[in-house]
Amino acid sequence: MGFAAFAEGIGMIASGTTFFWLIGGVLLGIIIGALPGLGPSLGMAILLPLTAPMEAGDAIILLVSIYSGAMYGGAISAILLNAPGTAAAAATTFEGYPMSRKGDALHALAISATASATAGFMTIIVIILLMPVLVDIVLAFGSPEYFLIAFLGLAMITVIAKGSILKGLTAGMFGLMITTVGTSPMAVQPRYAYTDYFDFTLTQGIDFVAVLIGLFAIAEMFNLAGEKGGISRTGTVISGSVIPGVKTVFKYPVNLVKSAFIGLGVGAIPGAGSTVSTFVAYGESLRSSKNPEEFGQGSERGLIAAESSNNGTIGGSLVPTLSFGIPGSAATAVLLGGLIMHGLNPGPLLFSDELATTYSLYLALFIGNILILTVGLLFITRMSFITRVNAIYIIPMIIVFAVIGAYAIRGGQQVWLDVVTVLALGIIGYYMKKYDYSIIAFVLGVVLGSIAEENLDRSLQLSEGSWMIFFHPIDQPLSFGLVIVIILLLFGPFVKSAINKYRGNGD
Amino acid sequence: MNLSTLKERVTAEHALLLFFLVVSLFFLIESRHLSDRAAAFPQFTAAATLVGTLLLLFRSYLPWPLTVFVQEQEGVFEDTVDDEMLEEIEEKAEQEAREAVEEEHEDEEGDTDDETDDQSAEVEVRYVSVMGYEIHGALFTVMATVGFIVLGYLVGLLWAAPVFVAGYLYALERPKRDIVILAVLSFMVAFSFLAIIGLDIDGGMLFDPQLFTVLGTDLPMGWLP
């Protein structure tokens, strides 16, 4: 079945229109990623409604290609202007911009394209080879495990929430709470939906895509509007050369492979994402370097580590997204919205009946990396003009895109509800960002709400109300293991903090 | 505590938390009308949001054991990175960037454009002057977006889009040529939604000419209203 599905996946990619969407997606993604303040999640969120009339396979491949292209594109402005196009490219600025200052911008861009594409190739090949094993693991999961995986995703808030964990947990719980608006999936009873406000009817709930557009696109535009500058106009001259840049990447094979797989591993942890993985890989590269003093001065090793982990994350973050419907990053949360919108529900079906589609996604990423390498090495020098675009011009255009996109999400009486949702979530998201309430935690809550609720209810129905279905070490070893991991994640940081405080007092 | 001290202490974060509080209370109270099975999950999430919000609202008055939950924490992954070394590198990189900015600033002394000169690493707040009042850029954008949505509801988003873009850029004193180009571009963006997916955005509550809706009838999303 595996090989036949793989062959079918190749057939899907090779069909005329799909290949066109793949190329278009990668190129569009590179442009979106290069614009500081945009990034893959925002770009995908804006374009999501436009994919509605497309074939499901084409739409998902377009979104995945945008994601892949944008993750690479973020490095362009990070290297040229010290302004990371994506959060994941923040570590790239540490070494990329100093290289540009030294007149090695082209060298840095060549390293970035080569490291990104090579890491992408390696990690995707590994995932495709491991797919049969992955299929068995995914199919071993039942309702209790799905509930616990969703809960694990929520527990990840303690990892991803920067600053106060309580702020992250509150944001996540608020996200979960708003998913209860609509109709109860088990009791088939309307919840908070009994009133019609100005033609709005809430029985279908608040749309996930509208929430994403509001939180990512609109909130970011409000944020940019409050800051002067936004997108730099610095006219950095691109210098350096391409071929030595390519060779440099292969001068440090261990650094390249290690960073790529750090990206894959951390990216596969729900909610962790590429921002975490790039910093972990960069830190590890620094720790293991014989010349740590070179870091921050334009170190090639540091740049390779940041860029290879960045692209390695993409394949990893798709694993929990496709397997359990738990996004590994903000961009995969939007991708998840796309999957659901096109009737492809994450879970065992994507690894059995829809295995060909899953293979086609990874193959699209593989081909996308060839495109990244080609475009990165041959054409990127001509793209620096994009990053000189003033934010003032971008803001109203993105708002127009986002509002009309929201209007297009659902038909009937829902159109203005989705527009109002986008505006309301934009304002809430703006203030959450301003006061360090994790947006990703909020999105995790919104994404995991229905998965958690349905599987919790189903599990308790199966066990006739007994909670031991989650804890029994012999009958439910997988569930038991997950419970242990969740407890460690939830209470680990608090215990660590208390121990540190105790030690501090002791000193 | 006098009124002015209270005003200084109350920030937009308190408003955000108050919003969480009111919404979670509403969800909690309204769940009484639901069956047990349908109410369990909303009650749990609303109660958790409520507790979190209350802890955050009164964080300054919490006893020591509870402050552990609200103080700034380190993430799980932070131990894997040598923090001091990373901070040092970040500082170095920032210093370099600042020096670069200063050099470029000196190089571009002849350029008097405010935004071109604004190269500093620190973020400067943007204010927009509307009828003699200085408004924060974010607030102005929120108001303009609300205006765009209301206008779209009344006359259709197709016509509201160029008006919004032109008005926004005019308020930010952009050159007339740029305003016209962007307004036309926004109309084209809106029109593409109508032409490609047959979205009914050419009319609203007050004005519904049905000029273009016919285009959408045979299109993939012609089912939209």
mmCIF file of N, CA and C in Angstrom, chain A residues 210-296:
data_model
loop_
_atom_site.group_PDB
_atom_site.id
_atom_site.type_symbol
_atom_site.label_atom_id
_atom_site.label_comp_id
_atom_site.label_asym_id
_atom_site.label_seq_id
_atom_site.Cartn_x
_atom_site.Cartn_y
_atom_site.Cartn_z
ATOM 1 N N ALA A 210 -11.292 32.725 10.161
ATOM 2 C CA ALA A 210 -11.495 34.131 10.512
ATOM 3 C C ALA A 210 -10.665 34.498 11.745
ATOM 4 N N VAL A 211 -10.604 33.577 12.696
ATOM 5 C CA VAL A 211 -9.796 33.819 13.900
ATOM 6 C C VAL A 211 -8.328 33.993 13.504
ATOM 7 N N LEU A 212 -7.856 33.121 12.622
ATOM 8 C CA LEU A 212 -6.449 33.189 12.195
ATOM 9 C C LEU A 212 -6.152 34.484 11.455
ATOM 10 N N ILE A 213 -7.059 34.878 10.542
ATOM 11 C CA ILE A 213 -6.835 36.114 9.783
ATOM 12 C C ILE A 213 -6.777 37.297 10.754
ATOM 13 N N GLY A 214 -7.682 37.312 11.718
ATOM 14 C CA GLY A 214 -7.702 38.402 12.694
ATOM 15 C C GLY A 214 -6.435 38.444 13.529
ATOM 16 N N LEU A 215 -6.048 37.287 14.059
ATOM 17 C CA LEU A 215 -4.900 37.246 14.971
ATOM 18 C C LEU A 215 -3.580 37.523 14.271
ATOM 19 N N PHE A 216 -3.445 37.013 13.057
ATOM 20 C CA PHE A 216 -2.160 37.176 12.379
ATOM 21 C C PHE A 216 -2.120 38.401 11.466
ATOM 22 N N ALA A 217 -3.052 38.506 10.544
ATOM 23 C CA ALA A 217 -2.980 39.585 9.555
ATOM 24 C C ALA A 217 -3.365 40.931 10.168
ATOM 25 N N ILE A 218 -4.584 41.025 10.703
ATOM 26 C CA ILE A 218 -5.081 42.320 11.173
ATOM 27 C C ILE A 218 -4.293 42.808 12.404
ATOM 28 N N ALA A 219 -4.069 41.922 13.378
ATOM 29 C CA ALA A 219 -3.335 42.344 14.583
ATOM 30 C C ALA A 219 -1.945 42.846 14.208
ATOM 31 N N GLU A 220 -1.289 42.176 13.283
ATOM 32 C CA GLU A 220 0.054 42.595 12.881
ATOM 33 C C GLU A 220 0.017 43.947 12.171
ATOM 34 N N MET A 221 -1.036 44.191 11.382
ATOM 35 C CA MET A 221 -1.146 45.482 10.696
ATOM 36 C C MET A 221 -1.364 46.609 11.711
ATOM 37 N N PHE A 222 -2.198 46.363 12.741
ATOM 38 C CA PHE A 222 -2.390 47.370 13.792
ATOM 39 C C PHE A 222 -1.054 47.640 14.493
ATOM 40 N N ASN A 223 -0.324 46.570 14.693
ATOM 41 C CA ASN A 223 0.973 46.688 15.358
ATOM 42 C C ASN A 223 1.945 47.522 14.521
ATOM 43 N N LEU A 224 2.021 47.214 13.227
ATOM 44 C CA LEU A 224 2.916 47.958 12.327
ATOM 45 C C LEU A 224 2.496 49.421 12.218
ATOM 46 N N ALA A 225 1.179 49.655 12.246
ATOM 47 C CA ALA A 225 0.664 51.020 12.095
ATOM 48 C C ALA A 225 1.067 51.900 13.276
ATOM 49 N N GLY A 226 1.311 51.290 14.420
ATOM 50 C CA GLY A 226 1.684 52.066 15.598
ATOM 51 C C GLY A 226 3.172 52.340 15.702
ATOM 52 N N GLU A 227 3.943 51.789 14.754
ATOM 53 C CA GLU A 227 5.400 51.964 14.817
ATOM 54 C C GLU A 227 5.896 52.706 13.591
ATOM 55 N N LYS A 228 6.809 53.639 13.820
ATOM 56 C CA LYS A 228 7.404 54.321 12.673
ATOM 57 C C LYS A 228 8.398 53.380 11.999
ATOM 58 N N GLY A 229 8.611 53.596 10.745
ATOM 59 C CA GLY A 229 9.598 52.785 10.020
ATOM 60 C C GLY A 229 8.972 51.529 9.465
ATOM 61 N N GLY A 230 8.898 50.513 10.282
ATOM 62 C CA GLY A 230 8.308 49.243 9.836
ATOM 63 C C GLY A 230 9.252 48.483 8.934
ATOM 64 N N ILE A 231 9.259 48.827 7.691
ATOM 65 C CA ILE A 231 10.158 48.134 6.764
ATOM 66 C C ILE A 231 11.302 49.079 6.403
ATOM 67 N N SER A 232 12.495 48.589 6.606
ATOM 68 C CA SER A 232 13.666 49.442 6.441
ATOM 69 C C SER A 232 13.869 49.872 4.997
ATOM 70 N N ARG A 233 14.462 51.066 4.845
ATOM 71 C CA ARG A 233 14.794 51.532 3.501
ATOM 72 C C ARG A 233 16.295 51.470 3.246
ATOM 73 N N THR A 234 16.972 50.853 4.188
ATOM 74 C CA THR A 234 18.421 50.807 4.051
ATOM 75 C C THR A 234 18.816 50.204 2.701
ATOM 76 N N GLY A 235 19.613 50.895 1.943
ATOM 77 C CA GLY A 235 19.992 50.403 0.610
ATOM 78 C C GLY A 235 21.262 49.583 0.660
ATOM 79 N N THR A 236 21.187 48.417 1.324
ATOM 80 C CA THR A 236 22.382 47.588 1.433
ATOM 81 C C THR A 236 22.804 47.087 0.047
ATOM 82 N N VAL A 237 24.080 47.261 -0.234
ATOM 83 C CA VAL A 237 24.587 46.808 -1.529
ATOM 84 C C VAL A 237 24.915 45.319 -1.432
ATOM 85 N N ILE A 238 24.428 44.547 -2.391
ATOM 86 C CA ILE A 238 24.699 43.112 -2.358
ATOM 87 C C ILE A 238 26.049 42.841 -2.998
ATOM 88 N N SER A 239 26.912 42.194 -2.204
ATOM 89 C CA SER A 239 28.238 41.884 -2.731
ATOM 90 C C SER A 239 28.560 40.429 -2.401
ATOM 91 N N GLY A 240 29.824 40.011 -2.591
ATOM 92 C CA GLY A 240 30.205 38.622 -2.325
ATOM 93 C C GLY A 240 30.024 37.779 -3.575
ATOM 94 N N SER A 241 30.068 36.434 -3.402
ATOM 95 C CA SER A 241 29.944 35.555 -4.573
ATOM 96 C C SER A 241 29.191 34.281 -4.210
ATOM 97 N N VAL A 242 28.679 33.610 -5.261
ATOM 98 C CA VAL A 242 27.762 32.495 -5.045
ATOM 99 C C VAL A 242 28.479 31.166 -4.778
ATOM 100 N N ILE A 243 29.393 30.768 -5.681
ATOM 101 C CA ILE A 243 29.991 29.422 -5.601
ATOM 102 C C ILE A 243 30.708 29.172 -4.267
ATOM 103 N N PRO A 244 31.558 30.100 -3.810
ATOM 104 C CA PRO A 244 32.190 29.841 -2.497
ATOM 105 C C PRO A 244 31.170 29.684 -1.380
ATOM 106 N N GLY A 245 30.038 30.368 -1.515
ATOM 107 C CA GLY A 245 28.969 30.255 -0.511
ATOM 108 C C GLY A 245 28.417 28.841 -0.466
ATOM 109 N N VAL A 246 28.215 28.256 -1.647
ATOM 110 C CA VAL A 246 27.702 26.879 -1.731
ATOM 111 C C VAL A 246 28.710 25.917 -1.099
ATOM 112 N N LYS A 247 29.990 26.116 -1.454
ATOM 113 C CA LYS A 247 31.042 25.224 -0.940
ATOM 114 C C LYS A 247 31.160 25.331 0.578
ATOM 115 N N THR A 248 30.969 26.541 1.090
ATOM 116 C CA THR A 248 31.110 26.757 2.539
ATOM 117 C C THR A 248 30.179 25.851 3.339
ATOM 118 N N VAL A 249 28.952 25.685 2.837
ATOM 119 C CA VAL A 249 27.959 24.884 3.563
ATOM 120 C C VAL A 249 28.472 23.467 3.774
ATOM 121 N N PHE A 250 29.135 22.921 2.766
ATOM 122 C CA PHE A 250 29.598 21.534 2.859
ATOM 123 C C PHE A 250 30.962 21.407 3.560
ATOM 124 N N LYS A 251 31.519 22.556 3.933
ATOM 125 C CA LYS A 251 32.757 22.538 4.728
ATOM 126 C C LYS A 251 32.454 22.139 6.174
ATOM 127 N N TYR A 252 31.191 22.295 6.566
ATOM 128 C CA TYR A 252 30.789 21.993 7.950
ATOM 129 C C TYR A 252 29.652 20.961 7.940
ATOM 130 N N PRO A 253 29.933 19.717 7.493
ATOM 131 C CA PRO A 253 28.839 18.741 7.333
ATOM 132 C C PRO A 253 28.142 18.380 8.648
ATOM 133 N N VAL A 254 28.933 18.243 9.729
ATOM 134 C CA VAL A 254 28.332 17.838 11.011
ATOM 135 C C VAL A 254 27.377 18.929 11.503
ATOM 136 N N ASN A 255 27.848 20.161 11.404
ATOM 137 C CA ASN A 255 27.036 21.311 11.820
ATOM 138 C C ASN A 255 25.729 21.361 11.027
ATOM 139 N N LEU A 256 25.837 21.109 9.720
ATOM 140 C CA LEU A 256 24.671 21.149 8.830
ATOM 141 C C LEU A 256 23.666 20.056 9.198
ATOM 142 N N VAL A 257 24.154 18.811 9.316
ATOM 143 C CA VAL A 257 23.259 17.681 9.581
ATOM 144 C C VAL A 257 22.639 17.807 10.975
ATOM 145 N N LYS A 258 23.487 18.135 11.949
ATOM 146 C CA LYS A 258 22.998 18.251 13.332
ATOM 147 C C LYS A 258 21.897 19.321 13.430
ATOM 148 N N SER A 259 22.152 20.472 12.820
ATOM 149 C CA SER A 259 21.172 21.572 12.908
ATOM 150 C C SER A 259 19.866 21.207 12.186
ATOM 151 N N ALA A 260 20.009 20.536 11.025
ATOM 152 C CA ALA A 260 18.806 20.150 10.270
ATOM 153 C C ALA A 260 17.922 19.230 11.107
ATOM 154 N N PHE A 261 18.556 18.282 11.804
ATOM 155 C CA PHE A 261 17.755 17.323 12.580
ATOM 156 C C PHE A 261 17.291 17.887 13.928
ATOM 157 N N ILE A 262 18.003 18.881 14.430
ATOM 158 C CA ILE A 262 17.460 19.607 15.595
ATOM 159 C C ILE A 262 16.164 20.284 15.157
ATOM 160 N N GLY A 263 16.217 20.884 13.960
ATOM 161 C CA GLY A 263 15.011 21.532 13.411
ATOM 162 C C GLY A 263 13.877 20.540 13.255
ATOM 163 N N LEU A 264 14.193 19.369 12.708
ATOM 164 C CA LEU A 264 13.162 18.331 12.500
ATOM 165 C C LEU A 264 12.560 17.896 13.837
ATOM 166 N N GLY A 265 13.427 17.617 14.805
ATOM 167 C CA GLY A 265 12.968 17.111 16.104
ATOM 168 C C GLY A 265 12.154 18.147 16.868
ATOM 169 N N VAL A 266 12.686 19.348 16.977
ATOM 170 C CA VAL A 266 11.969 20.386 17.738
ATOM 171 C C VAL A 266 10.692 20.790 16.998
ATOM 172 N N GLY A 267 10.778 20.816 15.668
ATOM 173 C CA GLY A 267 9.600 21.180 14.874
ATOM 174 C C GLY A 267 8.465 20.182 15.042
ATOM 175 N N ALA A 268 8.810 18.919 15.329
ATOM 176 C CA ALA A 268 7.779 17.885 15.485
ATOM 177 C C ALA A 268 7.076 17.967 16.834
ATOM 178 N N ILE A 269 7.634 18.758 17.749
ATOM 179 C CA ILE A 269 6.974 18.911 19.052
ATOM 180 C C ILE A 269 5.845 19.927 18.874
ATOM 181 N N PRO A 270 4.609 19.541 19.180
ATOM 182 C CA PRO A 270 3.495 20.468 18.945
ATOM 183 C C PRO A 270 3.707 21.798 19.651
ATOM 184 N N GLY A 271 3.536 22.864 18.901
ATOM 185 C CA GLY A 271 3.603 24.191 19.503
ATOM 186 C C GLY A 271 4.993 24.767 19.629
ATOM 187 N N ALA A 272 6.042 23.959 19.461
ATOM 188 C CA ALA A 272 7.400 24.486 19.657
ATOM 189 C C ALA A 272 7.811 25.399 18.507
ATOM 190 N N GLY A 273 7.756 24.904 17.272
ATOM 191 C CA GLY A 273 7.960 25.763 16.112
ATOM 192 C C GLY A 273 9.403 26.099 15.788
ATOM 193 N N SER A 274 9.550 26.821 14.670
ATOM 194 C CA SER A 274 10.873 27.079 14.124
ATOM 195 C C SER A 274 11.646 28.129 14.903
ATOM 196 N N THR A 275 10.958 29.033 15.582
ATOM 197 C CA THR A 275 11.679 30.058 16.343
ATOM 198 C C THR A 275 12.514 29.379 17.424
ATOM 199 N N VAL A 276 11.897 28.418 18.108
ATOM 200 C CA VAL A 276 12.610 27.689 19.157
ATOM 201 C C VAL A 276 13.734 26.875 18.525
ATOM 202 N N SER A 277 13.423 26.168 17.427
ATOM 203 C CA SER A 277 14.411 25.255 16.844
ATOM 204 C C SER A 277 15.640 26.004 16.337
ATOM 205 N N THR A 278 15.466 27.185 15.743
ATOM 206 C CA THR A 278 16.636 27.908 15.221
ATOM 207 C C THR A 278 17.545 28.358 16.366
ATOM 208 N N PHE A 279 16.938 28.789 17.469
ATOM 209 C CA PHE A 279 17.758 29.231 18.597
ATOM 210 C C PHE A 279 18.468 28.049 19.267
ATOM 211 N N VAL A 280 17.778 26.907 19.336
ATOM 212 C CA VAL A 280 18.408 25.714 19.918
ATOM 213 C C VAL A 280 19.592 25.292 19.033
ATOM 214 N N ALA A 281 19.367 25.242 17.708
ATOM 215 C CA ALA A 281 20.429 24.820 16.787
ATOM 216 C C ALA A 281 21.584 25.821 16.798
ATOM 217 N N TYR A 282 21.257 27.099 16.820
ATOM 218 C CA TYR A 282 22.295 28.143 16.844
ATOM 219 C C TYR A 282 23.106 28.041 18.138
ATOM 220 N N GLY A 283 22.411 27.864 19.260
ATOM 221 C CA GLY A 283 23.084 27.728 20.549
ATOM 222 C C GLY A 283 23.990 26.511 20.579
ATOM 223 N N GLU A 284 23.518 25.413 19.998
ATOM 224 C CA GLU A 284 24.305 24.183 19.969
ATOM 225 C C GLU A 284 25.536 24.361 19.070
ATOM 226 N N SER A 285 25.369 25.050 17.951
ATOM 227 C CA SER A 285 26.487 25.298 17.044
ATOM 228 C C SER A 285 27.551 26.144 17.752
ATOM 229 N N LEU A 286 27.078 27.117 18.501
ATOM 230 C CA LEU A 286 27.978 27.993 19.254
ATOM 231 C C LEU A 286 28.711 27.194 20.338
ATOM 232 N N ARG A 287 27.927 26.356 21.052
ATOM 233 C CA ARG A 287 28.508 25.574 22.141
ATOM 234 C C ARG A 287 29.606 24.633 21.635
ATOM 235 N N SER A 288 29.354 24.024 20.469
ATOM 236 C CA SER A 288 30.296 23.025 19.969
ATOM 237 C C SER A 288 31.396 23.623 19.083
ATOM 238 N N SER A 289 31.374 24.938 18.870
ATOM 239 C CA SER A 289 32.363 25.559 17.992
ATOM 240 C C SER A 289 33.715 25.698 18.696
ATOM 241 N N LYS A 290 34.785 25.514 17.881
ATOM 242 C CA LYS A 290 36.126 25.717 18.451
ATOM 243 C C LYS A 290 36.441 27.210 18.524
ATOM 244 N N ASN A 291 35.702 28.000 17.746
ATOM 245 C CA ASN A 291 35.951 29.454 17.750
ATOM 246 C C ASN A 291 34.666 30.228 18.072
ATOM 247 N N PRO A 292 34.184 30.101 19.305
ATOM 248 C CA PRO A 292 32.917 30.772 19.625
ATOM 249 C C PRO A 292 32.993 32.292 19.512
ATOM 250 N N GLU A 293 34.223 32.838 19.590
ATOM 251 C CA GLU A 293 34.363 34.304 19.504
ATOM 252 C C GLU A 293 33.964 34.837 18.126
ATOM 253 N N GLU A 294 33.933 33.940 17.117
ATOM 254 C CA GLU A 294 33.539 34.380 15.761
ATOM 255 C C GLU A 294 32.034 34.635 15.668
ATOM 256 N N PHE A 295 31.283 34.049 16.592
ATOM 257 C CA PHE A 295 29.820 34.204 16.544
ATOM 258 C C PHE A 295 29.433 35.650 16.853
ATOM 259 N N GLY A 296 28.541 36.160 16.058
ATOM 260 C CA GLY A 296 28.127 37.557 16.205
ATOM 261 C C GLY A 296 28.938 38.481 15.312
#
